[in-house]
Tab-separated table of N, CA and C in Angstrom:
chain	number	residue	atom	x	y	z
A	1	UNK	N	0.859	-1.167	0.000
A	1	UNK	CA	0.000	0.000	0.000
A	1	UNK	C	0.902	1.225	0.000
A	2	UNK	N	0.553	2.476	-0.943
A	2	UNK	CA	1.494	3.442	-0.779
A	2	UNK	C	1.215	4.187	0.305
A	3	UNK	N	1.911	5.265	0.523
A	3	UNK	CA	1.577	6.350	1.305
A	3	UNK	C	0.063	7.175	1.173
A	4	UNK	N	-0.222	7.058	-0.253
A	4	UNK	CA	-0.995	7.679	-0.763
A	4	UNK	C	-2.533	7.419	-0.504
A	5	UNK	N	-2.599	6.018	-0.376
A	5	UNK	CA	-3.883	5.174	-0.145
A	5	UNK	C	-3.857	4.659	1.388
A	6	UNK	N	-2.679	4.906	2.051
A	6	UNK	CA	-2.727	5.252	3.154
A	6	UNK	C	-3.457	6.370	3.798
A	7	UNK	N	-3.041	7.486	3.360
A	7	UNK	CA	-3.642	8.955	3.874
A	7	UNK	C	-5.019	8.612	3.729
A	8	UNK	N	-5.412	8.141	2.515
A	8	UNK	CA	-7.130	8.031	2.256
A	8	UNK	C	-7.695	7.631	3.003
A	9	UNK	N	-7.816	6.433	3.179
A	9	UNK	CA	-8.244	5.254	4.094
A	9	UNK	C	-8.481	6.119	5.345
A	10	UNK	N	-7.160	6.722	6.049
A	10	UNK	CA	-7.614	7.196	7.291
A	10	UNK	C	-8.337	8.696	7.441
A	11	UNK	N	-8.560	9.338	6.207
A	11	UNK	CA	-9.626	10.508	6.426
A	11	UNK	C	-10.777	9.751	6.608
A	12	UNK	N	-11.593	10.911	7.267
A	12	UNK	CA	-13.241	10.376	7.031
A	12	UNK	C	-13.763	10.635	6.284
A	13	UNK	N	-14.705	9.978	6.050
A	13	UNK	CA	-15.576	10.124	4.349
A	13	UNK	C	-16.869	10.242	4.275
A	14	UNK	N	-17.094	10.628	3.186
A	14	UNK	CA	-19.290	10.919	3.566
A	14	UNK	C	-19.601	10.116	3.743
A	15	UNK	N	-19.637	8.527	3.693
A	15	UNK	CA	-20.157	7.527	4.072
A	15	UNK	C	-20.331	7.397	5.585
A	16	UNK	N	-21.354	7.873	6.629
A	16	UNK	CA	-20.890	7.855	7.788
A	16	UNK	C	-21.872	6.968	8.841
A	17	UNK	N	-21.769	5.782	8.891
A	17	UNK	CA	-22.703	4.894	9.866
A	17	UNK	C	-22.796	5.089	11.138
A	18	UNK	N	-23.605	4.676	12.483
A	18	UNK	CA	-23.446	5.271	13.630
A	18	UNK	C	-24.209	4.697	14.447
A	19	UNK	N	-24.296	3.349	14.865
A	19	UNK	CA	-24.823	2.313	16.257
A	19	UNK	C	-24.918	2.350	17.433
A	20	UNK	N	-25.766	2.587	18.433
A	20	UNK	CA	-25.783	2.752	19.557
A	20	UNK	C	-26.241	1.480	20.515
A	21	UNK	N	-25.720	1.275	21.684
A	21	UNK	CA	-26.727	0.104	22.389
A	21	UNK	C	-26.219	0.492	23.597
A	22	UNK	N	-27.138	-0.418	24.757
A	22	UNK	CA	-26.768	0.315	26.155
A	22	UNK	C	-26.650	-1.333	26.788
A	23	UNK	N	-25.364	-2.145	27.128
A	23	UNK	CA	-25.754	-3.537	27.722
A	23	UNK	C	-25.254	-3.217	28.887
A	24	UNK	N	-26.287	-4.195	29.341
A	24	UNK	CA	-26.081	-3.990	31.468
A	24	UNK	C	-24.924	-5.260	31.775
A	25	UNK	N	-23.851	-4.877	31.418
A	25	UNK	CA	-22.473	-5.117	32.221
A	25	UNK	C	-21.400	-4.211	32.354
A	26	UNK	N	-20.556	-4.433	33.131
A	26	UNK	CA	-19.343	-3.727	33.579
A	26	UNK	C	-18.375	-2.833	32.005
A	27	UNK	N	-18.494	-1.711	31.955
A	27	UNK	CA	-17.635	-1.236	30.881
A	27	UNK	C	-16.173	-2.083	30.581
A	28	UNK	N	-15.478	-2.737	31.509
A	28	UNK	CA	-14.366	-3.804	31.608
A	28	UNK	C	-15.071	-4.765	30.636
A	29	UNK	N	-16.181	-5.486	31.222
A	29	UNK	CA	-16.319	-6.510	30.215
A	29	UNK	C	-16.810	-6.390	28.983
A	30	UNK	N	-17.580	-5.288	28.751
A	30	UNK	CA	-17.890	-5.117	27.190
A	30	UNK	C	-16.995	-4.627	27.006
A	31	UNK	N	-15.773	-3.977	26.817
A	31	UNK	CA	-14.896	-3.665	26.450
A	31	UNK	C	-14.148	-4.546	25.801
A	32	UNK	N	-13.503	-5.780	26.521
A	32	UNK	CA	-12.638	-7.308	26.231
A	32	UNK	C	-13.638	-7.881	25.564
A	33	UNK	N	-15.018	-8.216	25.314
A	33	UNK	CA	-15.729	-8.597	24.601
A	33	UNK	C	-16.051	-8.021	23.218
A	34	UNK	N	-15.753	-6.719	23.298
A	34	UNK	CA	-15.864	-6.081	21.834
A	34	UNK	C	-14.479	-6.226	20.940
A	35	UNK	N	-13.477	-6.429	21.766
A	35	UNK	CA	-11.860	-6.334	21.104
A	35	UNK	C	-11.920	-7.971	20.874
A	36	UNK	N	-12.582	-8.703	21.622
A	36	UNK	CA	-11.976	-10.479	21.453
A	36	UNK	C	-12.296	-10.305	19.952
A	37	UNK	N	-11.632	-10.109	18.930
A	37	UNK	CA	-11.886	-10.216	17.239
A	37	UNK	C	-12.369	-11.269	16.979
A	38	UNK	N	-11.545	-12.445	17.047
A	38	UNK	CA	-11.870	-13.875	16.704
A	38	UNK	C	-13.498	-14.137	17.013
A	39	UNK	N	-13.961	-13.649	18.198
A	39	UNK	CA	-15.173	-14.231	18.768
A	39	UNK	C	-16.480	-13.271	17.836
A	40	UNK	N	-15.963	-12.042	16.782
A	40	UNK	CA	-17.175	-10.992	16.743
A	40	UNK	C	-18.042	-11.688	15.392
A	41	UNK	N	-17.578	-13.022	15.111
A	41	UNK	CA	-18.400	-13.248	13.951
A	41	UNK	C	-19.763	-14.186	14.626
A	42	UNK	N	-19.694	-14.353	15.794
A	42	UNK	CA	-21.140	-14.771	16.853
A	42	UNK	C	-21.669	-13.470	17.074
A	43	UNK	N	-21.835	-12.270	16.511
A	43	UNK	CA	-22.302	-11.275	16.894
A	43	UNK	C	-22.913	-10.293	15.609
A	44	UNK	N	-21.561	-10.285	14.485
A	44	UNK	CA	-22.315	-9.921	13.704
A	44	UNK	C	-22.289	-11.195	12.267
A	45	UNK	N	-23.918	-10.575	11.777
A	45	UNK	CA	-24.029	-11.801	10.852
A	45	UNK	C	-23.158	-12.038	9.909
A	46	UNK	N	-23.135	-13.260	9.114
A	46	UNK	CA	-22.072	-13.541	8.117
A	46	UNK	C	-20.914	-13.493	7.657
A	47	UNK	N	-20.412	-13.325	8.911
A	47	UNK	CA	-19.110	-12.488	9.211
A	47	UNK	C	-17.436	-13.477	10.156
A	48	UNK	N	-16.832	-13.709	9.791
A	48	UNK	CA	-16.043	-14.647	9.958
A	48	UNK	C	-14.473	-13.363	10.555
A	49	UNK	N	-13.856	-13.474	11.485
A	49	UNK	CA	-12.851	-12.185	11.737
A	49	UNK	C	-11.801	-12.702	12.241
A	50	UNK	N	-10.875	-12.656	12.107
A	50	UNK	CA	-9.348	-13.216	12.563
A	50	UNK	C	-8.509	-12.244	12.578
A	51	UNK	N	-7.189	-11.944	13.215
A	51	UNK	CA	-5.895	-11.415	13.641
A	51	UNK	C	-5.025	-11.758	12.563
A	52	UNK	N	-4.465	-11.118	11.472
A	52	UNK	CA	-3.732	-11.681	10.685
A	52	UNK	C	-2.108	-11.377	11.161
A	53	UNK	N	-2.602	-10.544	11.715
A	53	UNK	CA	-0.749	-9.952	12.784
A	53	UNK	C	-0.916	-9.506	13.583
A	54	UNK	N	-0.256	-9.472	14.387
A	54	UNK	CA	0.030	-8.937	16.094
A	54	UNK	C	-1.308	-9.916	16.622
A	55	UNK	N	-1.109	-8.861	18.145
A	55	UNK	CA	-1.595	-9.745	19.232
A	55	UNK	C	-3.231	-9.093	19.578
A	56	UNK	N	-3.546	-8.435	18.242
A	56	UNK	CA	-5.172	-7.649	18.234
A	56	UNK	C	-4.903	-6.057	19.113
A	57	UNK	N	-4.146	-5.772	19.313
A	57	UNK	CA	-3.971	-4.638	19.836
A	57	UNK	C	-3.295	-3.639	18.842
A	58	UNK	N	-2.507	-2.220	19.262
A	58	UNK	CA	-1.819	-1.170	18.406
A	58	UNK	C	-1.057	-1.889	17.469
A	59	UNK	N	-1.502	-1.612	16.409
A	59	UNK	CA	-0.191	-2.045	15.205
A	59	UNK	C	-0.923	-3.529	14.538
A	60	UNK	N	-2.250	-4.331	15.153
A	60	UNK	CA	-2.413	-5.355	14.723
A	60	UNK	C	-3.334	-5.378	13.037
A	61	UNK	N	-3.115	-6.269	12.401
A	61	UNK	CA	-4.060	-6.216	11.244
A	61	UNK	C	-4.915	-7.521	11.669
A	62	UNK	N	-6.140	-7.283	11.314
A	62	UNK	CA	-7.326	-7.803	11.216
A	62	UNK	C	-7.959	-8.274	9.811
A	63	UNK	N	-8.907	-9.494	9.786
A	63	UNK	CA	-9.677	-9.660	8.353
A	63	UNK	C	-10.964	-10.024	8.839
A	64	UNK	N	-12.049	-8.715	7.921
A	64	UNK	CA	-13.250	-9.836	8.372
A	64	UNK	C	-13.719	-9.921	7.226
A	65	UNK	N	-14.008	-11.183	7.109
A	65	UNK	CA	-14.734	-11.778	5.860
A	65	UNK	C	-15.946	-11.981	6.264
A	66	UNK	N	-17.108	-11.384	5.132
A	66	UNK	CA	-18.638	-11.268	5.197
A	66	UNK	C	-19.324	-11.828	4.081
A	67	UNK	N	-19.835	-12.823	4.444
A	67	UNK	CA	-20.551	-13.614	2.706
A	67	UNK	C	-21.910	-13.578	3.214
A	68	UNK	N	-22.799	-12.981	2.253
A	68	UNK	CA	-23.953	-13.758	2.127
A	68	UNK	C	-24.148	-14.200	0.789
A	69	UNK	N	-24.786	-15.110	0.483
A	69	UNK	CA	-25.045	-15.910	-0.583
A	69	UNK	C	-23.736	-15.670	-1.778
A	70	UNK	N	-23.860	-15.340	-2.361
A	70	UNK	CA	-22.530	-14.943	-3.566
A	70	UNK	C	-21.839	-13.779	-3.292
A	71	UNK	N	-22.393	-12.781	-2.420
A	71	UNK	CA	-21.696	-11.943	-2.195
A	71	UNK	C	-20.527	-12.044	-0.923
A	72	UNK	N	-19.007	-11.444	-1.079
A	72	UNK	CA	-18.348	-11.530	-0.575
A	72	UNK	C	-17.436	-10.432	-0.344
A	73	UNK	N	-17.555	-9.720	0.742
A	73	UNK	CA	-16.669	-8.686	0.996
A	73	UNK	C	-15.504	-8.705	2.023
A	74	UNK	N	-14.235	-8.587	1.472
A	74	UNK	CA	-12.954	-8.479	2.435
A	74	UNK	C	-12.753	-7.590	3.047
A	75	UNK	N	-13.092	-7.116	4.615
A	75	UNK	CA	-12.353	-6.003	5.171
A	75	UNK	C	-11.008	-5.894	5.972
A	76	UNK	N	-9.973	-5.317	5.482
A	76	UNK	CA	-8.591	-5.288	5.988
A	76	UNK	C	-8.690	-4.190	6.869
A	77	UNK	N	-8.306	-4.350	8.258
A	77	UNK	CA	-8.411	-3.446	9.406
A	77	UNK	C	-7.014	-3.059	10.223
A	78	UNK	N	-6.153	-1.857	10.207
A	78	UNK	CA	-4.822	-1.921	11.095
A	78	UNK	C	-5.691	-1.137	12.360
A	79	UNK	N	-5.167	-1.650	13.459
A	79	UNK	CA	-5.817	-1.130	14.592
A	79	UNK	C	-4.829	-0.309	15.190
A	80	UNK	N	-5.465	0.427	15.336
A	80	UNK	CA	-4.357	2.001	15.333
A	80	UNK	C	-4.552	2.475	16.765
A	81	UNK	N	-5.371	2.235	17.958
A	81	UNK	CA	-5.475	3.263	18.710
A	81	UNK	C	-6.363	1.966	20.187
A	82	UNK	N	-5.876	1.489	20.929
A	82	UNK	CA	-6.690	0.813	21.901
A	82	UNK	C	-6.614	1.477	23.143
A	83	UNK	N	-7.709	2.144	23.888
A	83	UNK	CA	-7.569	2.812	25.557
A	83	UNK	C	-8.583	1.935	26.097
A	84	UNK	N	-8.175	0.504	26.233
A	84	UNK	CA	-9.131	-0.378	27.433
A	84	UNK	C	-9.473	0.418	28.931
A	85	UNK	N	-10.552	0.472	29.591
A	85	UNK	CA	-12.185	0.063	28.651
A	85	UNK	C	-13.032	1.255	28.032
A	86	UNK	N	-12.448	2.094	26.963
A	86	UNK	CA	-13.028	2.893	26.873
A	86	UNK	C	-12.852	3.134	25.344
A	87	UNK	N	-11.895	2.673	24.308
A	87	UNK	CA	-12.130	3.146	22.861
A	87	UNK	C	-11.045	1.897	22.434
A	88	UNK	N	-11.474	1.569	21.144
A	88	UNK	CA	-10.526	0.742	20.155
A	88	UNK	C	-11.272	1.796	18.581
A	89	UNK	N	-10.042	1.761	18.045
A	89	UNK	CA	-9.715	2.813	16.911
A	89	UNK	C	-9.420	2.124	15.782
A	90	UNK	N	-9.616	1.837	14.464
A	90	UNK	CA	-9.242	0.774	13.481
A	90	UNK	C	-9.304	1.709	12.633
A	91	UNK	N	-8.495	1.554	11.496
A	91	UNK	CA	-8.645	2.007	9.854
A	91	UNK	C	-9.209	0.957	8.670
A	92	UNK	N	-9.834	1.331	7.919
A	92	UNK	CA	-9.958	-0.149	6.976
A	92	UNK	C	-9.029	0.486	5.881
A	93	UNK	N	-8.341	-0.731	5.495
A	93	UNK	CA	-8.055	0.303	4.316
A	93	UNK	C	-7.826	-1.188	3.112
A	94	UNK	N	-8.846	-2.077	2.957
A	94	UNK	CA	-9.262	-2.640	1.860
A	94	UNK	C	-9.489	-2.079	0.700
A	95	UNK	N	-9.761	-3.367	-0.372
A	95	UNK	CA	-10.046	-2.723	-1.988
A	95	UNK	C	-11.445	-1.726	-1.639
A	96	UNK	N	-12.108	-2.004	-1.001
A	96	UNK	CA	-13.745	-1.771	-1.141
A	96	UNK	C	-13.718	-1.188	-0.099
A	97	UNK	N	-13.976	-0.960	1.464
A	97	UNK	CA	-13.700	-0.502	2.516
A	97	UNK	C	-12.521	0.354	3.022
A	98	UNK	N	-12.614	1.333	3.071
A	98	UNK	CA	-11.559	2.120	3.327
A	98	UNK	C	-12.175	3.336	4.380
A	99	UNK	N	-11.232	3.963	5.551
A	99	UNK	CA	-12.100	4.552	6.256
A	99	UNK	C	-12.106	4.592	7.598
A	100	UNK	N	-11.956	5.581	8.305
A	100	UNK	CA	-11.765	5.001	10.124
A	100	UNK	C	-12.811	4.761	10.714
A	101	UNK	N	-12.777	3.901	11.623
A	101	UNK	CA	-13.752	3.342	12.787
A	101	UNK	C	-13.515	3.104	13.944
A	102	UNK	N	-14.491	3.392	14.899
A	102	UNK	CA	-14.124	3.594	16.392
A	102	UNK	C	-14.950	3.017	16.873
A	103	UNK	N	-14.921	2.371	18.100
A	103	UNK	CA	-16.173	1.236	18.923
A	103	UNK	C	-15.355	2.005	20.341
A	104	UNK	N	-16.516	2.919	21.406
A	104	UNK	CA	-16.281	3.244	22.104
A	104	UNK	C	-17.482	2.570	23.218
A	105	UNK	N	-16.514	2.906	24.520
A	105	UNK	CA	-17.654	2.229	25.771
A	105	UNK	C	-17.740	3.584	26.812
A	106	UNK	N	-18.781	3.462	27.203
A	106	UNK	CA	-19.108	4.590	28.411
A	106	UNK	C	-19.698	3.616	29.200
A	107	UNK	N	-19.347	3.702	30.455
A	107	UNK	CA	-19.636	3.206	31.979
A	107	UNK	C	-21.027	4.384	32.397
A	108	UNK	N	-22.394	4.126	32.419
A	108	UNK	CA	-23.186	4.388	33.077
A	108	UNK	C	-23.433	3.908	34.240
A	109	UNK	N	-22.245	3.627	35.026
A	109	UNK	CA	-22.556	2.861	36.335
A	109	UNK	C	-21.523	2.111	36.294
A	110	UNK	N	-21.826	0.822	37.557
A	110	UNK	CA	-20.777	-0.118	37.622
A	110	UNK	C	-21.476	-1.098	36.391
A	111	UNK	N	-22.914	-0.710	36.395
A	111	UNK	CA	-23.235	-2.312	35.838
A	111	UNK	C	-24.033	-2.142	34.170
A	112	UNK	N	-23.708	-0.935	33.807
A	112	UNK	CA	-24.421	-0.390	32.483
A	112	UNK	C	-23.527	-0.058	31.548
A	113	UNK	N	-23.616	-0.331	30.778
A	113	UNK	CA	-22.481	0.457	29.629
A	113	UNK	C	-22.849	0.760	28.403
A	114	UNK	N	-23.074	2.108	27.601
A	114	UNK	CA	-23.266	2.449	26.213
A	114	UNK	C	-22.160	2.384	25.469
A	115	UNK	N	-22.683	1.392	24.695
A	115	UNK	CA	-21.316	1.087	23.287
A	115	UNK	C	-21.881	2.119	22.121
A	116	UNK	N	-21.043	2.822	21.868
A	116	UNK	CA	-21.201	3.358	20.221
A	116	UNK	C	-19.678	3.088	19.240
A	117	UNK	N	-20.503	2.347	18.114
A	117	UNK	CA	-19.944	1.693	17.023
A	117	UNK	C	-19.904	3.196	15.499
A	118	UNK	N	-18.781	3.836	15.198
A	118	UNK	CA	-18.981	4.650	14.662
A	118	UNK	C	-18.228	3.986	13.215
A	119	UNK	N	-18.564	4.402	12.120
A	119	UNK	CA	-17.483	4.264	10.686
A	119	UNK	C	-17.732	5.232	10.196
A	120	UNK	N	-16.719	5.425	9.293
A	120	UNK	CA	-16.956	7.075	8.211
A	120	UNK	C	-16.238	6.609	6.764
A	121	UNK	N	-16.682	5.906	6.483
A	121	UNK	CA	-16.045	5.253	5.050
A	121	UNK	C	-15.910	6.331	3.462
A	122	UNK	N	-14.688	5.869	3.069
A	122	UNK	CA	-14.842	6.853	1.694
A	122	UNK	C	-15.499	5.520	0.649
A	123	UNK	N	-16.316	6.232	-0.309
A	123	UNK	CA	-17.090	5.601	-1.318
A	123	UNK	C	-16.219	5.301	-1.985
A	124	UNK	N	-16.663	4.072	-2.634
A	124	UNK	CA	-15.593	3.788	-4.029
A	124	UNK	C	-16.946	4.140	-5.197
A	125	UNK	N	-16.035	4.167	-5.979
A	125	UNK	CA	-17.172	4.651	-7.464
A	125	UNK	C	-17.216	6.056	-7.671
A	126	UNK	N	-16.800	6.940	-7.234
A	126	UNK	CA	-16.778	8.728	-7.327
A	126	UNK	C	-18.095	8.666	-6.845
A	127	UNK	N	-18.594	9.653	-8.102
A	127	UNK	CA	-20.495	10.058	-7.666
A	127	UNK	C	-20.894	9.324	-7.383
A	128	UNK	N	-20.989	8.142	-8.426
A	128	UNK	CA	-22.209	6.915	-8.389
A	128	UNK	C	-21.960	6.427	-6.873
A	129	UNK	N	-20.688	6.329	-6.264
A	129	UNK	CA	-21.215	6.091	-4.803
A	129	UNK	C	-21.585	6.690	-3.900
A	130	UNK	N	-21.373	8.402	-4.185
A	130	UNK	CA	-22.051	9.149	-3.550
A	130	UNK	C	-23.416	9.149	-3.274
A	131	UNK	N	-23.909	9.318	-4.751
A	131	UNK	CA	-24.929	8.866	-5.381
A	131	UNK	C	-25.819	7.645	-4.344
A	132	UNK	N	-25.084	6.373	-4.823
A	132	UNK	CA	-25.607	5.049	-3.684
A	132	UNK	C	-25.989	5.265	-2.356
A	133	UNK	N	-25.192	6.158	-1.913
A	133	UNK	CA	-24.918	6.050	-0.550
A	133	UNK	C	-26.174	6.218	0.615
A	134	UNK	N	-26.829	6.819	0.042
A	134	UNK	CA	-28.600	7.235	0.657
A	134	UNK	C	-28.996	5.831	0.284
A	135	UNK	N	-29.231	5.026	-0.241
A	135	UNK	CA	-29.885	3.825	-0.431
A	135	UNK	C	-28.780	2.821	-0.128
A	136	UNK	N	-28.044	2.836	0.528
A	136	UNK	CA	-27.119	1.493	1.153
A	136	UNK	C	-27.023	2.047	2.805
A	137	UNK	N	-27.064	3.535	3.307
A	137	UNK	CA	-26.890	4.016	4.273
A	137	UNK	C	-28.201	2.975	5.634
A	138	UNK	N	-29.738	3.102	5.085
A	138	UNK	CA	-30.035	2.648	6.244
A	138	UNK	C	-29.586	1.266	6.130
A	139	UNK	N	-29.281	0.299	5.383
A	139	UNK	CA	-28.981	-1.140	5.286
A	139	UNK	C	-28.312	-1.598	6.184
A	140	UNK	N	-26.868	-0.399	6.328
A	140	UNK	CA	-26.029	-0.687	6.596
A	140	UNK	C	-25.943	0.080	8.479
A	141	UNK	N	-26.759	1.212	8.510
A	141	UNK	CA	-26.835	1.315	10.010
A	141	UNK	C	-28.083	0.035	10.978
A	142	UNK	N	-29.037	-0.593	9.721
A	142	UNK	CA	-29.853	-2.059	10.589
A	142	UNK	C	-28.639	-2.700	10.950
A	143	UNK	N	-27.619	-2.650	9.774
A	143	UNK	CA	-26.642	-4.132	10.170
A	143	UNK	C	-26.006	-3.903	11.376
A	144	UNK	N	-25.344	-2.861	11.995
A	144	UNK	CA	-24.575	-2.588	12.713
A	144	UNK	C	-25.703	-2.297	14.105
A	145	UNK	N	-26.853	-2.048	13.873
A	145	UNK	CA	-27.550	-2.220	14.799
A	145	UNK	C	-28.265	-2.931	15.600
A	146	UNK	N	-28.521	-3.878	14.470
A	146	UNK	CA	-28.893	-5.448	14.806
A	146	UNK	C	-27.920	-6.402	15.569
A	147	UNK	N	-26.673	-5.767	15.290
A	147	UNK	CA	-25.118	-6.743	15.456
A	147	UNK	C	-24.590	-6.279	16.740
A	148	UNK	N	-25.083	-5.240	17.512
A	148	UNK	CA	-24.466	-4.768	18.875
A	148	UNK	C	-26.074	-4.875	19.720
A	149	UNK	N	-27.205	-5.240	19.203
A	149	UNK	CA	-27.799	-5.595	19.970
A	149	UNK	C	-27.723	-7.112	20.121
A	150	UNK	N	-27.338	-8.177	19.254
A	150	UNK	CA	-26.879	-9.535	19.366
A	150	UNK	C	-25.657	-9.541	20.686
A	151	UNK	N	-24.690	-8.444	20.319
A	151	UNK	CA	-23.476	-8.494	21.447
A	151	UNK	C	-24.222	-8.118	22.417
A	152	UNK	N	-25.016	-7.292	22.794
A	152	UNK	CA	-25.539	-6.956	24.199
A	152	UNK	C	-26.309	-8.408	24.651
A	153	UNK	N	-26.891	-9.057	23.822
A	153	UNK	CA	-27.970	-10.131	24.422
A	153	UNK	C	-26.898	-11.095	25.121
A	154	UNK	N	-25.809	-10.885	23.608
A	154	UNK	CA	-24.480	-12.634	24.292
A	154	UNK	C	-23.689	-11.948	25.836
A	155	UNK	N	-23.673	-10.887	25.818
A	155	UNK	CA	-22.843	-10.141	26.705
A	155	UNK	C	-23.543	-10.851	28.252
A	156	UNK	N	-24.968	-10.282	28.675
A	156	UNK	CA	-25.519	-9.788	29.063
A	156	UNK	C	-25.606	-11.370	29.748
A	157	UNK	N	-25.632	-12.506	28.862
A	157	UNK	CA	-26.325	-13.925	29.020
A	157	UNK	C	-24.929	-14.793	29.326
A	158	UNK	N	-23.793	-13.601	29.344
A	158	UNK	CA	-22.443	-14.511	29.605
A	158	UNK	C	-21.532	-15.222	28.864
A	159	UNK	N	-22.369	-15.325	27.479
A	159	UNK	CA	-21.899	-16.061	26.637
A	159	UNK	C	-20.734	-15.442	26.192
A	160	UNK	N	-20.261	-14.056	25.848
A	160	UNK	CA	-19.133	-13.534	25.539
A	160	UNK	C	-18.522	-12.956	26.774
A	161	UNK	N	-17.289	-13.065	27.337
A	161	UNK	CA	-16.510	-12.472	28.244
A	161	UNK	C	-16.600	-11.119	28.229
């Protein structure tokens, strides 16, 4: 990757998604539960996620692979920024995905915690994805909304650490 498609990737872009959920456990544990990578494809659908380097923390690269039926999208993730229990920071900077993202936790208590799941992706396609972007936008804030209320249910029921 050059320098060049570097810089991109990490501006933000009009593409901008934005998930909220509130699960009743300890900001500690949704925190280690949102970073366990390996474990986030029980959370969100179709979605398969592994550590391709490092130890999932600063400097690590990530892959999540998302299929439904024929469709198949690769997201390449360097994780740029972890302050346990309170923010993990990622860049995508895939063919198709490119773009920073942040999954932050707020402690409403000892026993409450609001997760917000943010992305700001640049479009591929110039206009035409500009264009798209109003008609893929709510699709894509159900998905991410549907997928941190799944983590709150597994959270909540123990099933994820």
């Amino acid at each position: 990757m050059t320098g060049g498609d570097d810089a991109e990737a990490e501006r933000p872009g009009p593409g901008e998604v934005t998930a909220t959920v509130i699960v009743a456990a300890p900001a500690e544990k949704v925190f280690a539960a949102l970073t366990d990578w390996s474990r986030q494809g029980e959370w969100i659908p179709f979605t398969t996620v592994r550590v391709l380097s490092g130890d999932g923390g600063e400097g690590s690269q990530i892959e999540a692979v998302t299929q439904a039926g024929p469709v198949l999208v690769r997201d390449l993730m360097r994780v740029v920024k972890v302050d346990p229990p309170f923010e993990v920071r990622v860049v995508h900077h895939g063919k198709v995905l490119r773009g920073p993202g942040v999954l932050r936790c707020t402690a409403l208590g000892p026993t409450r915690t609001q997760v917000v799941w943010h992305e700001w992706f640049q479009l591929p396609a110039g206009n035409a994805g500009r264009l798209a972007w109003p008609l893929l936008w709510p699709g894509s804030k159900a998905g991410l909304t549907g997928a941190l209320r799944r983590f709150a249910r597994l959270v909540e029921a123990g099933k994820l650490r």
